[in-house]
Tab-separated table of C-alpha atoms in Angstrom:
chain	number	residue	atom	x	y	z
A	1407	MET	CA	15.354	5.618	-24.950
A	1408	SER	CA	18.334	7.947	-23.906
A	1409	PRO	CA	18.387	8.608	-20.144
A	1410	HIS	CA	17.609	11.979	-18.770
A	1411	PRO	CA	19.753	13.211	-15.708
A	1412	CYS	CA	18.191	12.088	-12.461
A	1413	PHE	CA	16.264	15.150	-10.908
A	1414	VAL	CA	17.956	14.304	-7.461
A	1415	CYS	CA	21.744	13.513	-8.306
A	1416	ASN	CA	22.354	14.061	-11.738
A	1417	SER	CA	23.124	10.456	-12.638
A	1418	PRO	CA	21.450	8.679	-15.536
A	1419	ALA	CA	17.702	7.882	-15.331
A	1420	ASN	CA	14.916	6.946	-17.522
A	1421	GLU	CA	12.033	6.269	-14.971
A	1422	CYS	CA	9.728	7.930	-12.591
A	1423	HIS	CA	9.568	6.408	-8.985
A	1424	PHE	CA	7.336	6.605	-6.016
A	1425	GLY	CA	4.767	8.973	-7.916
A	1426	SER	CA	7.362	11.372	-9.092
A	1427	LYS	CA	6.861	13.298	-12.327
A	1428	SER	CA	10.561	13.764	-12.720
A	1429	GLN	CA	13.173	11.190	-13.700
A	1430	ILE	CA	14.705	9.370	-10.773
A	1431	CYS	CA	17.667	6.932	-10.914
A	1432	ARG	CA	17.544	3.507	-9.396
A	1433	ALA	CA	19.882	4.542	-6.672
A	1434	CYS	CA	17.963	7.658	-5.418
A	1435	SER	CA	14.649	5.507	-5.668
A	1436	ALA	CA	16.487	2.859	-3.521
A	1437	PHE	CA	17.628	5.568	-0.952
A	1438	PHE	CA	14.243	7.063	-0.667
A	1439	ARG	CA	12.600	3.638	0.071
A	1440	ARG	CA	15.444	2.832	2.835
A	1441	TYR	CA	14.818	6.266	4.263
A	1442	VAL	CA	11.199	6.057	4.730
A	1443	LEU	CA	11.076	2.627	6.114
A	1444	SER	CA	14.155	3.345	8.348
A	1445	PRO	CA	13.122	3.877	12.107
A	1446	LYS	CA	16.118	6.183	12.415
A	1447	SER	CA	15.278	8.423	9.406
A	1448	ALA	CA	14.681	11.556	11.386
A	1449	ILE	CA	18.177	13.391	10.705
A	1450	LYS	CA	19.375	16.660	10.111
A	1451	CYS	CA	21.522	18.499	7.749
A	1452	ARG	CA	25.086	19.481	9.418
A	1453	LYS	CA	25.192	22.439	7.129
A	1454	ASP	CA	22.626	25.029	6.025
A	1455	LYS	CA	20.430	22.709	4.221
A	1456	SER	CA	21.967	23.678	0.832
A	1457	CYS	CA	24.385	20.824	-0.011
A	1458	ARG	CA	25.288	19.939	-3.535
A	1459	ILE	CA	23.718	16.525	-4.449
A	1460	ASN	CA	25.687	14.827	-7.200
A	1461	PHE	CA	26.300	11.031	-7.705
A	1462	LYS	CA	29.816	11.763	-8.362
A	1463	ASP	CA	30.741	13.094	-4.984
A	1464	PRO	CA	31.769	10.378	-2.341
A	1465	LYS	CA	29.400	11.487	0.486
A	1466	ILE	CA	25.998	12.707	-0.069
A	1467	CYS	CA	24.005	14.698	2.739
A	1468	ARG	CA	20.770	12.088	3.385
A	1469	PHE	CA	18.931	15.004	4.671
A	1470	CYS	CA	19.326	17.445	1.388
A	1471	ARG	CA	19.036	14.269	-0.755
A	1472	MET	CA	15.659	13.519	0.543
A	1473	GLU	CA	14.574	17.066	0.408
A	1474	ARG	CA	15.347	16.873	-3.520
A	1475	CYS	CA	13.440	13.687	-3.684
A	1476	ILE	CA	10.407	15.234	-1.983
A	1477	LEU	CA	10.944	18.216	-4.490
A	1478	ALA	CA	10.761	15.762	-7.257
A	1479	GLY	CA	7.400	14.699	-6.064
A	1480	MET	CA	8.254	11.344	-4.529
A	1481	LYS	CA	5.644	10.413	-1.980
A	1482	THR	CA	6.360	8.530	1.110
A	1483	THR	CA	2.838	6.958	1.206
A	1484	ALA	CA	3.798	5.340	-2.186
A	1485	VAL	CA	6.604	3.276	-0.142
A	1486	GLN	CA	5.083	-0.310	0.359
A	1487	PRO	CA	6.126	-1.749	3.879
A	1488	PRO	CA	8.385	-5.108	3.878
A	1489	ARG	CA	7.070	-8.283	4.997
A	1490	GLU	CA	8.247	-8.500	8.554
A	1491	LYS	CA	11.188	-11.277	9.511
A	1492	TYR	CA	10.788	-12.581	13.000
A	1493	SER	CA	14.241	-12.262	14.706
A	1494	GLU	CA	15.065	-13.125	18.445
A	1495	ASP	CA	17.367	-9.966	18.679
A	1496	LYS	CA	14.899	-7.025	17.705
A	1497	GLY	CA	17.387	-4.721	18.435
A	1498	ASP	CA	17.097	-0.763	18.967
A	1499	SER	CA	15.274	-0.278	15.908
A	1500	GLU	CA	12.009	-1.787	17.647
A	1501	THR	CA	12.396	0.136	20.971
A	1502	SER	CA	9.956	2.893	20.129
A	1503	SER	CA	7.540	0.735	18.062
A	1504	CYS	CA	4.147	-0.545	18.953
A	1505	TYR	CA	5.375	-4.027	18.111
A	1506	SER	CA	7.865	-4.389	20.630
A	1507	GLY	CA	5.118	-4.902	23.272
A	1508	SER	CA	3.925	-7.855	21.069
A	1509	PRO	CA	5.637	-11.352	20.895
A	1510	TYR	CA	2.888	-12.570	18.298
A	1511	THR	CA	4.224	-10.726	15.279
A	1512	TYR	CA	5.786	-13.725	13.436
A	1513	GLU	CA	2.924	-16.011	14.408
A	1514	VAL	CA	0.245	-13.526	12.940
A	1515	GLN	CA	2.605	-13.467	9.974
A	1516	SER	CA	2.520	-17.214	9.772
A	1517	CYS	CA	-1.353	-17.410	10.056
A	1518	SER	CA	-2.046	-14.713	7.334
A	1519	THR	CA	-4.193	-17.089	5.445
A	1520	ASP	CA	-6.604	-17.375	8.440
A	1521	ILE	CA	-6.613	-13.915	9.613
A	1522	PRO	CA	-6.004	-11.923	6.421
A	1523	ARG	CA	-7.597	-8.524	7.511
A	1524	LEU	CA	-5.604	-8.397	11.050
A	1525	HIS	CA	-2.359	-9.217	8.977
A	1526	ARG	CA	-2.749	-6.447	6.493
A	1527	LEU	CA	-3.863	-4.078	9.380
A	1528	SER	CA	-0.709	-4.872	11.224
A	1529	VAL	CA	1.612	-4.401	7.838
A	1530	HIS	CA	0.192	-0.909	6.995
A	1531	PHE	CA	0.080	0.356	10.795
A	1532	LYS	CA	3.783	-0.609	10.714
A	1533	ASN	CA	4.152	1.587	7.683
A	1534	LEU	CA	2.234	4.388	9.325
A	1535	GLU	CA	4.730	4.377	12.106
A	1536	ASN	CA	7.733	4.748	9.805
A	1537	VAL	CA	5.893	7.578	7.674
A	1538	ARG	CA	5.112	9.533	10.774
A	1539	LYS	CA	8.856	9.363	11.945
A	1540	LEU	CA	9.588	11.041	8.430
A	1541	GLU	CA	6.763	13.314	8.347
A	1542	PHE	CA	7.490	14.720	11.810
A	1543	GLN	CA	11.163	14.143	12.465
A	1544	ASN	CA	10.872	15.003	16.068
A	1545	GLN	CA	13.867	15.117	18.535
A	1546	GLU	CA	14.245	13.557	21.917
A	1547	PRO	CA	12.948	14.544	24.436
A	1548	PRO	CA	9.267	14.650	23.900
A	1549	LYS	CA	7.505	17.699	24.654
A	1550	SER	CA	4.098	18.860	26.074
A	1551	ARG	CA	1.707	20.335	23.344
A	1552	ASN	CA	-1.165	22.638	24.139
A	1553	MET	CA	-4.392	22.776	22.170
A	1554	VAL	CA	-3.022	24.828	19.340
A	1555	GLU	CA	-0.326	22.678	18.618
A	1556	LEU	CA	-2.235	19.802	19.092
A	1557	ILE	CA	-4.630	20.851	16.166
A	1558	GLU	CA	-1.464	21.583	13.982
A	1559	ILE	CA	0.253	17.980	14.524
A	1560	LEU	CA	-3.421	16.443	13.926
A	1561	ARG	CA	-3.817	18.621	10.646
A	1562	LYS	CA	-0.661	16.930	9.194
A	1563	ASP	CA	-1.507	13.628	10.618
A	1564	ILE	CA	-5.139	13.308	9.110
A	1565	ARG	CA	-3.448	12.732	5.495
A	1566	LEU	CA	-1.183	10.129	6.874
A	1567	VAL	CA	-4.027	8.186	8.847
A	1568	SER	CA	-6.221	8.373	5.455
A	1569	THR	CA	-3.701	6.761	3.467
A	1570	PHE	CA	-3.114	4.091	6.083
A	1571	VAL	CA	-6.915	3.318	5.988
A	1572	GLU	CA	-7.334	3.418	2.295
A	1573	GLY	CA	-4.334	0.804	2.189
A	1574	ALA	CA	-5.340	-1.262	4.963
A	1575	TYR	CA	-9.084	-1.382	3.962
A	1576	PRO	CA	-9.375	-1.958	-0.053
A	1577	GLU	CA	-13.044	-2.940	0.840
A	1578	LEU	CA	-13.767	0.833	1.042
A	1579	GLY	CA	-13.557	0.880	-2.594
A	1580	ARG	CA	-17.097	-0.914	-2.664
A	1581	MET	CA	-18.474	2.266	-0.940
A	1582	GLY	CA	-19.467	5.603	-2.576
A	1583	LYS	CA	-17.358	8.678	-2.354
A	1584	LEU	CA	-19.786	10.297	0.312
A	1585	GLU	CA	-20.112	7.178	2.254
A	1586	ARG	CA	-16.066	7.004	2.320
A	1587	LYS	CA	-15.643	10.598	3.604
A	1588	LEU	CA	-18.360	9.820	5.949
A	1589	LEU	CA	-16.893	6.835	7.799
A	1590	PHE	CA	-13.476	8.057	7.594
A	1591	LEU	CA	-14.423	11.466	9.373
A	1592	ASN	CA	-16.271	9.440	12.000
A	1593	PHE	CA	-13.240	7.381	12.159
A	1594	PHE	CA	-10.654	9.747	12.685
A	1595	ILE	CA	-12.183	11.872	15.220
A	1596	LYS	CA	-13.017	8.732	17.519
A	1597	TYR	CA	-9.423	7.240	16.431
A	1598	MET	CA	-7.598	10.417	17.664
A	1599	LEU	CA	-9.330	9.714	21.512
A	1600	VAL	CA	-8.246	6.155	21.537
A	1601	GLU	CA	-4.750	5.968	19.918
A	1602	PRO	CA	-2.743	8.556	22.412
A	1603	PRO	CA	-3.318	6.319	25.415
A	1604	PHE	CA	-2.481	3.224	23.350
A	1605	LEU	CA	0.825	4.955	21.966
A	1606	GLY	CA	1.549	5.879	25.643
A	1607	LEU	CA	0.956	2.314	26.600
A	1608	ALA	CA	3.169	0.863	23.818
A	1609	ALA	CA	6.232	3.348	24.609
A	1610	GLY	CA	5.821	2.307	28.373
A	1611	ARG	CA	4.737	5.939	29.262
A	1612	GLN	CA	1.743	6.746	31.243
A	1613	GLU	CA	1.068	9.843	28.817
A	1614	MET	CA	-1.135	10.399	25.960
A	1615	VAL	CA	1.293	10.312	23.263
A	1616	LEU	CA	0.640	12.206	20.075
A	1617	PRO	CA	1.541	10.793	16.429
A	1618	ASN	CA	4.723	12.753	16.292
A	1619	GLY	CA	6.129	11.370	19.635
A	1620	ASP	CA	5.000	14.163	21.843
A	1621	HIS	CA	2.420	14.255	24.560
A	1622	TYR	CA	-0.494	16.267	25.592
A	1623	GLU	CA	-0.002	19.054	28.281
A	1624	GLU	CA	-1.529	17.242	31.274
A	1625	ASP	CA	-2.350	20.556	32.998
A	1626	VAL	CA	-5.560	21.611	31.737
A	1627	GLY	CA	-4.891	25.534	32.372
A	1628	ARG	CA	-1.589	25.257	30.388
A	1629	PHE	CA	-3.128	23.041	27.622
A	1630	TYR	CA	-5.897	26.095	27.246
A	1631	SER	CA	-3.492	28.855	28.356
A	1632	PHE	CA	-3.409	30.749	24.971
A	1633	MET	CA	-7.241	31.195	25.122
A	1634	ASN	CA	-8.634	34.352	26.992
A	1635	VAL	CA	-10.878	32.454	28.998
A	1636	GLU	CA	-10.245	34.400	32.370
A	1637	ALA	CA	-10.246	37.548	30.529
A	1638	MET	CA	-13.663	36.695	28.797
A	1639	THR	CA	-15.315	34.946	31.921
A	1640	GLY	CA	-13.336	35.769	34.985
A	1641	ASN	CA	-12.879	31.976	35.592
A	1642	PRO	CA	-9.778	30.051	34.778
A	1643	PRO	CA	-10.111	27.191	31.884
A	1644	GLU	CA	-10.190	24.544	34.253
A	1645	THR	CA	-13.816	25.615	35.051
A	1646	TYR	CA	-15.116	24.838	31.760
A	1647	PHE	CA	-12.816	22.352	30.435
A	1648	LYS	CA	-11.719	19.984	33.277
A	1649	PRO	CA	-15.113	17.919	33.547
A	1650	TYR	CA	-14.251	16.921	29.611
A	1651	TRP	CA	-11.016	15.776	30.297
A	1652	ASP	CA	-12.118	14.054	33.522
A	1653	GLU	CA	-14.808	11.866	31.689
A	1654	TYR	CA	-12.203	11.206	28.750
A	1655	LYS	CA	-9.753	9.811	31.779
A	1656	ARG	CA	-12.339	7.837	33.554
A	1657	THR	CA	-13.561	6.165	30.130
A	1658	VAL	CA	-11.212	5.787	27.466
A	1659	ILE	CA	-7.849	6.562	28.953
A	1660	ASP	CA	-8.370	4.222	32.204
A	1661	ASP	CA	-9.821	1.371	30.291
A	1662	VAL	CA	-6.738	1.589	27.650
A	1663	TRP	CA	-4.355	1.517	30.640
A	1664	PHE	CA	-6.406	-1.338	32.355
A	1665	LEU	CA	-6.924	-3.651	29.697
A	1666	LYS	CA	-3.519	-3.013	28.211
A	1667	PRO	CA	-4.611	-4.067	24.482
A	1668	ASP	CA	-1.889	-5.296	22.184
A	1669	VAL	CA	-1.334	-3.931	18.702
A	1670	TYR	CA	-3.648	-6.403	17.248
A	1671	GLU	CA	-6.433	-5.934	19.475
A	1672	PHE	CA	-5.821	-1.950	19.165
A	1673	LEU	CA	-6.079	-2.375	15.397
A	1674	THR	CA	-9.470	-4.590	15.590
A	1675	VAL	CA	-11.020	-1.922	17.823
A	1676	SER	CA	-10.028	0.816	15.482
A	1677	GLY	CA	-11.375	-1.358	12.496
A	1678	LEU	CA	-14.773	-1.632	14.458
A	1679	ILE	CA	-14.929	2.358	14.912
A	1680	LEU	CA	-14.316	2.536	11.051
A	1681	TRP	CA	-16.974	0.064	10.013
A	1682	ASP	CA	-19.741	1.807	11.852
A	1683	THR	CA	-23.272	0.602	10.901
A	1684	GLY	CA	-25.165	3.293	12.454
A	1685	LEU	CA	-24.118	6.323	10.863
A	1686	ASP	CA	-26.750	8.369	9.214
A	1687	GLY	CA	-26.338	8.875	5.185
A	1688	LEU	CA	-25.013	5.116	4.696
A	1689	THR	CA	-26.754	3.276	1.796
A	1690	ASP	CA	-28.240	-0.255	2.481
A	1691	GLN	CA	-25.436	-1.596	0.505
A	1692	GLY	CA	-22.976	0.339	2.717
A	1693	VAL	CA	-24.461	-0.933	5.901
A	1694	GLU	CA	-24.095	-4.438	4.497
A	1695	VAL	CA	-20.393	-3.815	3.915
A	1696	CYS	CA	-19.978	-2.187	7.155
A	1697	ARG	CA	-21.614	-5.438	8.891
A	1698	ALA	CA	-19.620	-7.740	6.966
A	1699	MET	CA	-16.433	-6.411	7.973
A	1700	ARG	CA	-17.137	-5.819	11.661
A	1701	GLU	CA	-18.158	-9.729	11.328
A	1702	LYS	CA	-14.937	-10.814	9.901
A	1703	LEU	CA	-12.873	-8.553	12.214
A	1704	VAL	CA	-14.342	-10.106	15.185
A	1705	SER	CA	-13.904	-13.687	13.802
A	1706	GLU	CA	-10.447	-12.930	13.095
A	1707	ILE	CA	-9.497	-11.488	16.551
A	1708	HIS	CA	-11.197	-14.648	18.101
A	1709	PHE	CA	-8.897	-16.789	15.934
A	1710	TYR	CA	-5.994	-14.853	17.097
A	1711	TYR	CA	-7.091	-15.327	20.836
A	1712	LYS	CA	-7.555	-18.932	20.399
A	1713	ASN	CA	-4.701	-20.089	18.123
A	1714	VAL	CA	-2.107	-17.250	18.446
A	1715	LYS	CA	-2.318	-15.699	21.699
A	1716	LYS	CA	-3.745	-18.791	23.276
A	1717	VAL	CA	-6.031	-16.571	25.732
A	1718	GLU	CA	-7.561	-18.898	28.279
A	1719	ASP	CA	-11.198	-17.294	27.592
A	1720	PRO	CA	-11.230	-15.803	24.200
A	1721	CYS	CA	-14.935	-14.640	24.742
A	1722	LEU	CA	-14.222	-13.079	27.841
A	1723	ARG	CA	-11.165	-11.195	26.405
A	1724	LEU	CA	-13.196	-10.011	23.363
A	1725	GLY	CA	-16.089	-8.863	25.561
A	1726	GLN	CA	-13.567	-6.549	27.477
A	1727	ILE	CA	-11.881	-5.290	24.431
A	1728	MET	CA	-15.319	-4.469	23.250
A	1729	MET	CA	-15.849	-2.128	26.196
A	1730	LEU	CA	-13.512	0.305	24.369
A	1731	LEU	CA	-16.026	1.000	21.673
A	1732	SER	CA	-18.692	2.149	24.272
A	1733	SER	CA	-16.190	4.228	26.248
A	1734	VAL	CA	-14.840	5.890	22.912
A	1735	GLN	CA	-18.523	6.446	21.893
A	1736	LYS	CA	-19.358	8.170	25.135
A	1737	SER	CA	-16.117	10.074	25.203
A	1738	PHE	CA	-17.105	11.157	21.654
A	1739	GLY	CA	-19.965	12.968	22.939
A	1740	LYS	CA	-17.860	15.106	25.691
A	1741	TYR	CA	-15.506	15.704	22.869
A	1742	GLN	CA	-18.300	17.356	20.670
A	1743	GLU	CA	-18.949	19.293	23.948
A	1744	GLU	CA	-15.696	20.535	24.226
A	1745	LEU	CA	-15.269	21.360	20.471
A	1746	GLN	CA	-18.471	23.659	20.757
A	1747	MET	CA	-16.995	25.308	23.902
A	1748	CYS	CA	-13.739	26.197	21.838
A	1749	GLY	CA	-15.654	27.484	19.324
A	1750	PHE	CA	-17.448	29.912	22.049
A	1751	PHE	CA	-14.075	31.098	22.945
A	1752	GLU	CA	-12.889	31.580	19.392
A	1753	ILE	CA	-10.192	29.074	19.227
A	1754	TYR	CA	-10.990	28.458	15.744
A	1755	LYS	CA	-10.821	31.847	14.187
A	1756	ASN	CA	-7.274	31.546	12.890
A	1757	LEU	CA	-7.545	28.143	11.470
A	1758	ASP	CA	-7.381	27.169	7.774
A	1759	PRO	CA	-10.916	26.732	6.165
A	1760	GLU	CA	-10.217	22.969	5.748
A	1761	THR	CA	-9.324	22.345	9.666
A	1762	CYS	CA	-12.496	24.375	10.351
A	1763	GLN	CA	-14.896	22.375	7.872
A	1764	ILE	CA	-13.514	19.084	9.505
A	1765	ILE	CA	-14.464	20.322	13.142
A	1766	ASN	CA	-17.881	21.750	11.767
A	1767	ASP	CA	-18.565	18.234	10.295
A	1768	SER	CA	-17.480	16.209	13.194
A	1769	LEU	CA	-20.163	18.270	15.276
A	1770	GLN	CA	-22.645	16.819	13.059
A	1771	LEU	CA	-22.069	13.251	13.530
């Protein structure tokens, strides 16, 4: 087969890579993979984002080359994460990772046959971190984000988290399409309650950190400042929304900061949130799949406590971590009330139909 010109750099190519519909050369394929997996992938074009990309040029703009890769249809979510290698010197690449606070990464990898799901979860979560850096490309320092900005960030992130869940849990393939949708919707809404304080904990910041590295605006009035609450009611936003935030802090946020779960404990909690046996709409077979997955996750985290982390009382620690589940469920009820209140103040009127549908569906859970 005669080679075609690479869509990105015009060098000879005769294959499609990472979901592209156009021919991509091996050099650009390798560049794309390195870029996605690099912790320092968030770069900018030094010119006007219109650099010429040609394989004959000695220096090629990485930003514009990546833009051409995306234009070719290459998908960041198609890049598989590498197997982690243990090193005493982690270097700067680990500073913003959830794994920098856990000395057990190598041990989990070495015990992968005993805790296969926990190991698989950790690999895919590491990939989620890298893909988020590429997707959001935020620059320092982190910014405070209000409600409108939060919704926009989560609207982008839901696709990335969906890919993470599908890759981490191939067992979802045993569920029906509607069951998978129900499980993920229930998972994502609750996951976005427990992940921000965990990301803050992992980054050493007592803040609720968002998927893009920014954080929630802590002042309730400023968080809802775009809403005409005071004009409509004569009262500031704090009057209506502060009770929800106080409940959220008292339950989920304080529990996370008190228990200080490591990344493997956090992923276990996330998995137990996903495989919820009590959801209306699951078939008997679906309930059995969920129950089996919950039992396997609990068994693996107990093995992790006993043989990897060597916790003095594994059952006690497991019970403490399980408290997070009830805290998330309790906070979720308040979160639904907050969504209804936001609807009363017409916050959703300018949102796209897909986002509005997600919000409406979450109110039915």
